[in-house]
Tab-separated table of C-alpha atoms in Angstrom:
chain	number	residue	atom	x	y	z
A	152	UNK	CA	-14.281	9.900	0.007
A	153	UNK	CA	-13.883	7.345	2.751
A	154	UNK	CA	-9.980	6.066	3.736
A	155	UNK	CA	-9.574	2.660	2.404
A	156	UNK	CA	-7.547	-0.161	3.641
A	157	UNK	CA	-5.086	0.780	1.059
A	158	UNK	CA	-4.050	4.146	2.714
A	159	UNK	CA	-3.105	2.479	5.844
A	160	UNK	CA	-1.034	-0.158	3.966
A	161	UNK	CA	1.273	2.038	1.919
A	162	UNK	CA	1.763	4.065	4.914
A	163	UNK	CA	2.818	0.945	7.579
A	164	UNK	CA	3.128	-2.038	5.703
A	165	UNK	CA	4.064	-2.360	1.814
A	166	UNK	CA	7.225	-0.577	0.089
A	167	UNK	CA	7.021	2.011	-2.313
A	168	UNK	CA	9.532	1.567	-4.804
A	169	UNK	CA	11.977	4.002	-5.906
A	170	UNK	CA	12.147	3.532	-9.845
A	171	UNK	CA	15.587	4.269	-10.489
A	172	UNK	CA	18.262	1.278	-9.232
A	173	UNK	CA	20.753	3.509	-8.248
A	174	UNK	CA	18.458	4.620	-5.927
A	175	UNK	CA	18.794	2.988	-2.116
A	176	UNK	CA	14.636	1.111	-2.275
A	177	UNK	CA	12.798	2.896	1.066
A	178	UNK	CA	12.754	0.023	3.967
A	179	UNK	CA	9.461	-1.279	5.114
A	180	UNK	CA	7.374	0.196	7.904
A	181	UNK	CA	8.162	3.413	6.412
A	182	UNK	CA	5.626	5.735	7.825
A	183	UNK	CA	8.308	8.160	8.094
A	184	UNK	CA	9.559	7.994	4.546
A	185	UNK	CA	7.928	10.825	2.643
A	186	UNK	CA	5.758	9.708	-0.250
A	187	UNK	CA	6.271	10.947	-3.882
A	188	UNK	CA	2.961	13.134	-5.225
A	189	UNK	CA	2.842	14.211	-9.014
A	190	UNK	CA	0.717	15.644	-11.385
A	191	UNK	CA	-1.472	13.702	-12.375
A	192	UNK	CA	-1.353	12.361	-16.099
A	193	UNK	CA	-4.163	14.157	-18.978
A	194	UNK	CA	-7.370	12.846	-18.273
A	195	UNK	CA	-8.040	12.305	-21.776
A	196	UNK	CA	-5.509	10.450	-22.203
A	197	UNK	CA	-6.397	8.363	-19.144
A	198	UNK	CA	-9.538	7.922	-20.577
A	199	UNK	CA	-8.511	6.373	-23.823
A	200	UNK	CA	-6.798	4.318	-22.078
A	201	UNK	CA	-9.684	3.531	-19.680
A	202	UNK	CA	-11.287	2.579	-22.854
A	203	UNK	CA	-8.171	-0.290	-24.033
A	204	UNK	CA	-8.421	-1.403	-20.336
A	205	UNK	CA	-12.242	-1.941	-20.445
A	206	UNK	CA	-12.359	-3.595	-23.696
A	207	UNK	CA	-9.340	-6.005	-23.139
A	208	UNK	CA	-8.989	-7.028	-19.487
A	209	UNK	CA	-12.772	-6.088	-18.044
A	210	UNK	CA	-15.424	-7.022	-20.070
A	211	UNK	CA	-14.282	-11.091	-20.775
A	212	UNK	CA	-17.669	-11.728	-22.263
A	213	UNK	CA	-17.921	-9.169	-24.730
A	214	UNK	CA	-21.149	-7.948	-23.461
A	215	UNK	CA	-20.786	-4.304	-22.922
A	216	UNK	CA	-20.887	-4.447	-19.548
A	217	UNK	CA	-18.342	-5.190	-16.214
A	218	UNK	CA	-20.077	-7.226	-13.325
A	219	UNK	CA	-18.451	-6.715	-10.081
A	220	UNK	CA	-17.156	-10.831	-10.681
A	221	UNK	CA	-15.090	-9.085	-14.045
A	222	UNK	CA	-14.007	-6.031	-12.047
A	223	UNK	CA	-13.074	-8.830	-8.757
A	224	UNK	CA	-11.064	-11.407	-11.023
A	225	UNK	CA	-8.713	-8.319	-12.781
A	226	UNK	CA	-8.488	-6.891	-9.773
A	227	UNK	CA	-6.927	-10.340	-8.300
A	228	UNK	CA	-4.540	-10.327	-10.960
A	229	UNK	CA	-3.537	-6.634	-10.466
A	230	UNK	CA	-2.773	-6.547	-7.311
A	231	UNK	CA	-0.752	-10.325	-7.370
A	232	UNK	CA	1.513	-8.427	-10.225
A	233	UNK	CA	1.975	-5.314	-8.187
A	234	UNK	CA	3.265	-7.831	-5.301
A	235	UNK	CA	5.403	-9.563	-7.464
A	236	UNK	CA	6.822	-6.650	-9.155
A	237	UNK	CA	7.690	-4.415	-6.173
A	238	UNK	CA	9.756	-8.249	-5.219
A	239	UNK	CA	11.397	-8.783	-7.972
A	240	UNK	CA	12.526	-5.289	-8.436
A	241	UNK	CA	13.900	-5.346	-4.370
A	242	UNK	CA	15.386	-8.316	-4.757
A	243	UNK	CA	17.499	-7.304	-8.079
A	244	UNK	CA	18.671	-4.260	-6.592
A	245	UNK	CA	20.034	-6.396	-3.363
A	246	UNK	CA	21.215	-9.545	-5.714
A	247	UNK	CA	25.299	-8.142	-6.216
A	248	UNK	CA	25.252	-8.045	-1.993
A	249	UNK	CA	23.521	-11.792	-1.564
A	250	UNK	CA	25.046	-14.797	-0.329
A	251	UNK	CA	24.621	-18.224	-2.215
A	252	UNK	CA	23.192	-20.391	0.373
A	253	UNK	CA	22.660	-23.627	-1.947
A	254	UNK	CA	23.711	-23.796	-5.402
A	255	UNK	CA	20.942	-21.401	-6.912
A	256	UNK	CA	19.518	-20.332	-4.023
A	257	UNK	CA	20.576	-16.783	-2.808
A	258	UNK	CA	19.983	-15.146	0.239
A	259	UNK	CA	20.397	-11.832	1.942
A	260	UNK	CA	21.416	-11.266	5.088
A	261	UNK	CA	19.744	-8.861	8.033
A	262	UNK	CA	23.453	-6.542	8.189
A	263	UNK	CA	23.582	-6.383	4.294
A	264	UNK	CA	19.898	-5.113	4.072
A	265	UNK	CA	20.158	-2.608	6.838
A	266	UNK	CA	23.651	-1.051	5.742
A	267	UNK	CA	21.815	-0.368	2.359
A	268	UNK	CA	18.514	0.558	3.501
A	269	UNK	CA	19.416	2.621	6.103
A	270	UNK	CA	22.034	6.038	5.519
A	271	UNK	CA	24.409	6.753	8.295
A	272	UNK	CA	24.116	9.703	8.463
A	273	UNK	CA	20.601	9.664	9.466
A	274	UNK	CA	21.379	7.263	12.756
A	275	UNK	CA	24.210	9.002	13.759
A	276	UNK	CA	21.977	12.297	14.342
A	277	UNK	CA	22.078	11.458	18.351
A	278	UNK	CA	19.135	13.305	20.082
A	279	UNK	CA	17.528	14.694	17.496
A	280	UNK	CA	13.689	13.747	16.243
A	281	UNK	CA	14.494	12.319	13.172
A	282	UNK	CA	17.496	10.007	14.583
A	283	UNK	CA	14.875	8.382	17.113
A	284	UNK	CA	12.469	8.276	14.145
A	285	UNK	CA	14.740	6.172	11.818
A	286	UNK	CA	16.316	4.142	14.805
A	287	UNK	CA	12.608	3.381	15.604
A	288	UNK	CA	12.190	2.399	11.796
A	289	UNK	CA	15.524	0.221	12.294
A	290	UNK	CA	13.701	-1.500	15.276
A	291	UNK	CA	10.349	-2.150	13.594
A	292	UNK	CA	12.033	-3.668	10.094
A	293	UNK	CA	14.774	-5.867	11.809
A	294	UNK	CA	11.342	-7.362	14.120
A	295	UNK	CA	9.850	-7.952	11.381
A	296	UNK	CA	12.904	-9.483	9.557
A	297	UNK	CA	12.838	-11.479	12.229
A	298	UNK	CA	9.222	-12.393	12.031
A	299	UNK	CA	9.782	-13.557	8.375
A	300	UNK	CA	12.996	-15.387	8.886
A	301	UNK	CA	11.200	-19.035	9.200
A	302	UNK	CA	14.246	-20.624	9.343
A	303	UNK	CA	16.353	-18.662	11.734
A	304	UNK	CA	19.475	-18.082	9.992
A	305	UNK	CA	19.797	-14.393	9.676
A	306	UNK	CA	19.156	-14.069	6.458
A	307	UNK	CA	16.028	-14.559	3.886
A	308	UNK	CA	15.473	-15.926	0.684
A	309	UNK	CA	13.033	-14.685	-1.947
A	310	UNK	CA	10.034	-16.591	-0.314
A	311	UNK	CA	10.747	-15.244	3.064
A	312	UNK	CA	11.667	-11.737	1.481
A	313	UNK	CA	7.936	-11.709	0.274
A	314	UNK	CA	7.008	-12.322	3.913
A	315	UNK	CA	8.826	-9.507	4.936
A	316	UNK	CA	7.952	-6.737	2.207
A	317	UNK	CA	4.465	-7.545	2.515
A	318	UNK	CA	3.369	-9.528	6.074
A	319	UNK	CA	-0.356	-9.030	4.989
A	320	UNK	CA	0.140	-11.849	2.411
A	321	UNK	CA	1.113	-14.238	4.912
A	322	UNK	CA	-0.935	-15.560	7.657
A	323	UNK	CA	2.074	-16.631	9.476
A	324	UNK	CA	3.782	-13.181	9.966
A	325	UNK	CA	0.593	-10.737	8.876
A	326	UNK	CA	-0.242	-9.701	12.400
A	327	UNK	CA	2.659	-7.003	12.698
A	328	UNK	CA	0.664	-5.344	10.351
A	329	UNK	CA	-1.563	-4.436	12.785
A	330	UNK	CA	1.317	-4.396	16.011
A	331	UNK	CA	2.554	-2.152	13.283
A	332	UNK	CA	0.005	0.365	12.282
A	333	UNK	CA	-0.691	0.934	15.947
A	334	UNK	CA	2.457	1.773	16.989
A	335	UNK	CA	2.835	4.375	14.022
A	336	UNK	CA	-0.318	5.928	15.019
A	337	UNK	CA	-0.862	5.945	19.011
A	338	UNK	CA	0.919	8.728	19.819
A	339	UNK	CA	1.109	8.904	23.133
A	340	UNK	CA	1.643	5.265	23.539
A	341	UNK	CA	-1.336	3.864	25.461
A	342	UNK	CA	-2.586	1.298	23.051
A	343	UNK	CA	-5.471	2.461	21.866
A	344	UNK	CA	-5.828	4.931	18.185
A	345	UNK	CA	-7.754	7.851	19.151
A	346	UNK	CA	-9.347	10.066	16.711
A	347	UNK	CA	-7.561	12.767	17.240
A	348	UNK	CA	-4.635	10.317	16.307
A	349	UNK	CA	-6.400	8.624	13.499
A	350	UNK	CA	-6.805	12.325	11.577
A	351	UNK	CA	-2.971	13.411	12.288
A	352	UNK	CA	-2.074	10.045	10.723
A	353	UNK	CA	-4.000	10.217	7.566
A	354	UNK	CA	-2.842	14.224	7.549
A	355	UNK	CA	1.047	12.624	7.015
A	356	UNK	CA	0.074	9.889	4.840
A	357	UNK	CA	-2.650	11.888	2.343
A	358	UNK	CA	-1.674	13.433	-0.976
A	359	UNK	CA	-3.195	17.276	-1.541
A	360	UNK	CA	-6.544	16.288	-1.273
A	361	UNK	CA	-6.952	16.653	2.262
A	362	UNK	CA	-6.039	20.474	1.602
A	363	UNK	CA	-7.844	20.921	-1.970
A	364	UNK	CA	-11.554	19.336	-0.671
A	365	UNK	CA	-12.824	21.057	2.020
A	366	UNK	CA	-15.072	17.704	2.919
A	367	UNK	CA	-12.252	15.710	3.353
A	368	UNK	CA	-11.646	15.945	7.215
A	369	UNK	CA	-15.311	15.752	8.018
A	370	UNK	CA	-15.688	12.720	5.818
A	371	UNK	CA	-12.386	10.960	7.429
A	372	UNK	CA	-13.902	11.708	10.425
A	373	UNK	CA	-17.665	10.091	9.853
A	374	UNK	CA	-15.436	6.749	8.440
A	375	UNK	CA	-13.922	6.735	12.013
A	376	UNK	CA	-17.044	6.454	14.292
A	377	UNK	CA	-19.288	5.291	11.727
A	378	UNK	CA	-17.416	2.418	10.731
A	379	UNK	CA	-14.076	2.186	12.261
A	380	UNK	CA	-15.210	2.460	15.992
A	381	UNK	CA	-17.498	-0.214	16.643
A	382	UNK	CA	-17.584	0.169	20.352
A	383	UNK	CA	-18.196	3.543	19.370
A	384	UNK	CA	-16.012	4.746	22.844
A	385	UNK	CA	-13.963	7.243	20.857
A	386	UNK	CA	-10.632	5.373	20.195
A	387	UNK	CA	-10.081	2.327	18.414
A	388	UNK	CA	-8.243	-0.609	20.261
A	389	UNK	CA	-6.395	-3.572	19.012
A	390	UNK	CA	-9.258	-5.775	17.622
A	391	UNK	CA	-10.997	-2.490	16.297
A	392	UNK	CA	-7.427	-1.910	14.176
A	393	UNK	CA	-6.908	-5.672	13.144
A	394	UNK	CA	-10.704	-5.285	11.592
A	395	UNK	CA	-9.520	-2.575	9.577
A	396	UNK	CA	-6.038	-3.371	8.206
A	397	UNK	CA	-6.722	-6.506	7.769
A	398	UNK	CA	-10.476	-7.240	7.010
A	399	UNK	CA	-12.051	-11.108	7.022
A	400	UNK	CA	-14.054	-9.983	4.195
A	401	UNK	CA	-12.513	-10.462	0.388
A	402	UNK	CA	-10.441	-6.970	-0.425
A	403	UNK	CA	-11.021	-7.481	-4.185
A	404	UNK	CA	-14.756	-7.705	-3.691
A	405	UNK	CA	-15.035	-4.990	-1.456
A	406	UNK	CA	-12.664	-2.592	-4.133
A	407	UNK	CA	-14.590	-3.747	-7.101
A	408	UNK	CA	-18.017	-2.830	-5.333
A	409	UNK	CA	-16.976	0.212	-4.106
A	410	UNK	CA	-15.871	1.157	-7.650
A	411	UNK	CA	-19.329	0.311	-9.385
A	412	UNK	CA	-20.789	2.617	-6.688
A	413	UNK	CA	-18.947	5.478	-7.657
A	414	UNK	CA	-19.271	5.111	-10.889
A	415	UNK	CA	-22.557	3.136	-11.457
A	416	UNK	CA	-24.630	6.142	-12.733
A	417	UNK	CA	-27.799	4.248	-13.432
A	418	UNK	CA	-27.392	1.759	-10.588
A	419	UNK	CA	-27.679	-1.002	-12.642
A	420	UNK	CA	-24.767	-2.202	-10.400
A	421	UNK	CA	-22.409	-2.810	-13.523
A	422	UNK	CA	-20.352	-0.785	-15.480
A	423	UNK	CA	-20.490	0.725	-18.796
A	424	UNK	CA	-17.516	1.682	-20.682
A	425	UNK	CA	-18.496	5.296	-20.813
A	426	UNK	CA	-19.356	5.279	-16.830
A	427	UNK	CA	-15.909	3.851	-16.679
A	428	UNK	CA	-14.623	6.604	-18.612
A	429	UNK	CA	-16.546	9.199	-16.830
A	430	UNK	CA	-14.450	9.042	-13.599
A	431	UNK	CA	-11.140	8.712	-14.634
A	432	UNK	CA	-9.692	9.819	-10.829
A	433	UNK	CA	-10.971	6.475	-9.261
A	434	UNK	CA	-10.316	4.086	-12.143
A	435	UNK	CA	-6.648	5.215	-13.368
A	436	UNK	CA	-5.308	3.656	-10.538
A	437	UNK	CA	-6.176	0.412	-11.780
A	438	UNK	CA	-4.168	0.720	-15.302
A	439	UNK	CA	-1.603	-1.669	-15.995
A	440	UNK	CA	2.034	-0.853	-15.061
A	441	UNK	CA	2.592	-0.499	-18.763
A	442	UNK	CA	0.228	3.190	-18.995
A	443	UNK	CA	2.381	4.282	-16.228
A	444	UNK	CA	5.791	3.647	-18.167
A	445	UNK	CA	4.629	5.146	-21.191
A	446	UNK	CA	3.454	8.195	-19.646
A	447	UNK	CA	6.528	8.551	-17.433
A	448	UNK	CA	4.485	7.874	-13.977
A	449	UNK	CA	6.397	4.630	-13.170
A	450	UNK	CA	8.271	6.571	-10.004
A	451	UNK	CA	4.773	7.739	-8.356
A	452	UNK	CA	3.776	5.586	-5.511
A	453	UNK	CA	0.307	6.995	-5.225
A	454	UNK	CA	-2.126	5.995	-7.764
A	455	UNK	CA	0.737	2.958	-8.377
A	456	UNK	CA	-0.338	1.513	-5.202
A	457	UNK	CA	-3.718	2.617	-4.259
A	458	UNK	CA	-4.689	-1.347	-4.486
């Protein structure tokens, strides 16, 4: 299976969020934060619940069938709620340590974010790998603090707080996406991603697949300089990166068509409900946030946010 856009974006751009409140939220940029894998729910039971999705949300005219248009517009309206969720959940666990900056308008400040966001004790580990690590973190998520501060004033309200957990929704601040995504992958700091880089990045960032399918590295590695590397010179550069964490074409498209291909089993290029049903791996990570509640899931970032 190829690496899509997604893997890149959980890894360097969006938040995964922690379920429980008590819980300090992990900051963005956090490449270094270690991601939460689980076993994965029954697949019968994802399937029946394949089945609910399919009839209720996918197949709006009732006739038996989900065009890639159907699978485009849910998809739309998935991933706006998993944006708005992973706000409004960030921005009640900061509300008790906000300012009121007009009546009814709170804000929270740069210090207040990274006192909570950031342990101590981690910072304070002078010389060591993983106090450079999280002071390079610190860096990254006050610049882009900075980037989504429009006004200035050290502090953010909830618009600008959207800015800053996810930059790729913005056209104003969604470039440090990609200033970002380089920087967590060129390791030896010469501006380019080679492949060598590329793999040990998707090696920190992948779940067990990449130990379980022994086509998984060669695959990763056919994405690169099939599709990544247009220049095909072995490393991709700036403009090679920007075209692949943050595509001109339309992401909901592009996910809805890949997901008829791998589950369009008479390339009719629609979707039955039993196709649907078939491959329950690729399509359970589009099930409401309510399947994940009920079948205690809600704290796993993978399948959560693979769109």
């Amino acid at each position: 299976m190829k690496t899509t856009l997604v893997t890149l974006l959980l890894a360097a751009a969006t938040l995964a969020l922690a379920d429980e409140p008590s819980k300090t939220p992990p900051s963005p940029g956090g490449q270094e934060q270690q991601q939460q894998f689980y076993k994965p729910p029954d697949p019968e039971v994802v399937r029946t619940h394949l089945h609910k999705l399919f009839d209720e949300e996918l197949d709006k005219d009732g006739d038996k069938y989900v065009s890639s248009a159907e699978l485009k517009e849910y998809l739309k309206k998935f991933h706006s709620r998993l944006i708005l969720d992973s706000i409004d959940k960030q921005w009640e666990y900061f509300d008790k340590e906000m300012q009121e900056k007009l009546p009814g308008v709170k804000v929270l400040k740069w210090e207040t974010y990274k006192k909570l966001s950031f342990p101590d004790r981690d910072l304070e580990k002078a010389g060591t790998e993983e106090a450079k690590a999280a002071q390079a973190m610190v860096e990254r998520t006050e610049r882009r603090w900075k980037m989504a501060d429009f006004d200035g004033d050290g502090a953010l309200d909830k618009a600008e707080f959207k800015s800053f957990l996810h930059p790729e929704e913005d056209e104003r601040v969604r470039h440090v996406v990609v200033t970002e995504a380089v920087e967590l992958m060129d390791g030896d700091k010469n501006g380019i991603v080679s492949l060598e880089e590329y793999m040990d990045h998707l090696r920190r960032v992948s779940g067990p697949e990449k130990d379980k399918d022994k086509n998984w590295a060669p695959a990763q590695q056919s994405h690169f300089s099939t599709y990544l590397d247009k220049d095909k010179d072995g490393a991709l550069s700036e403009t090679e990166m920007r075209d692949w964490v943050l595509p001109s074409h339309d992401r909901e498209e592009g996910e809805a068509w890949r997901l008829i291909s791998v589950g369009d089993v008479n390339q009719d290029t629609k979707l039955t409900k039993e196709e649907v049903a078939a491959a329950p791996d690729y399509f359970m990570g589009i099930l409401p946030h309510e399947f994940w509640q009920q079948e205690g899931h809600a704290g796993s970032v993978k399948q959560r946010e693979e769109l």
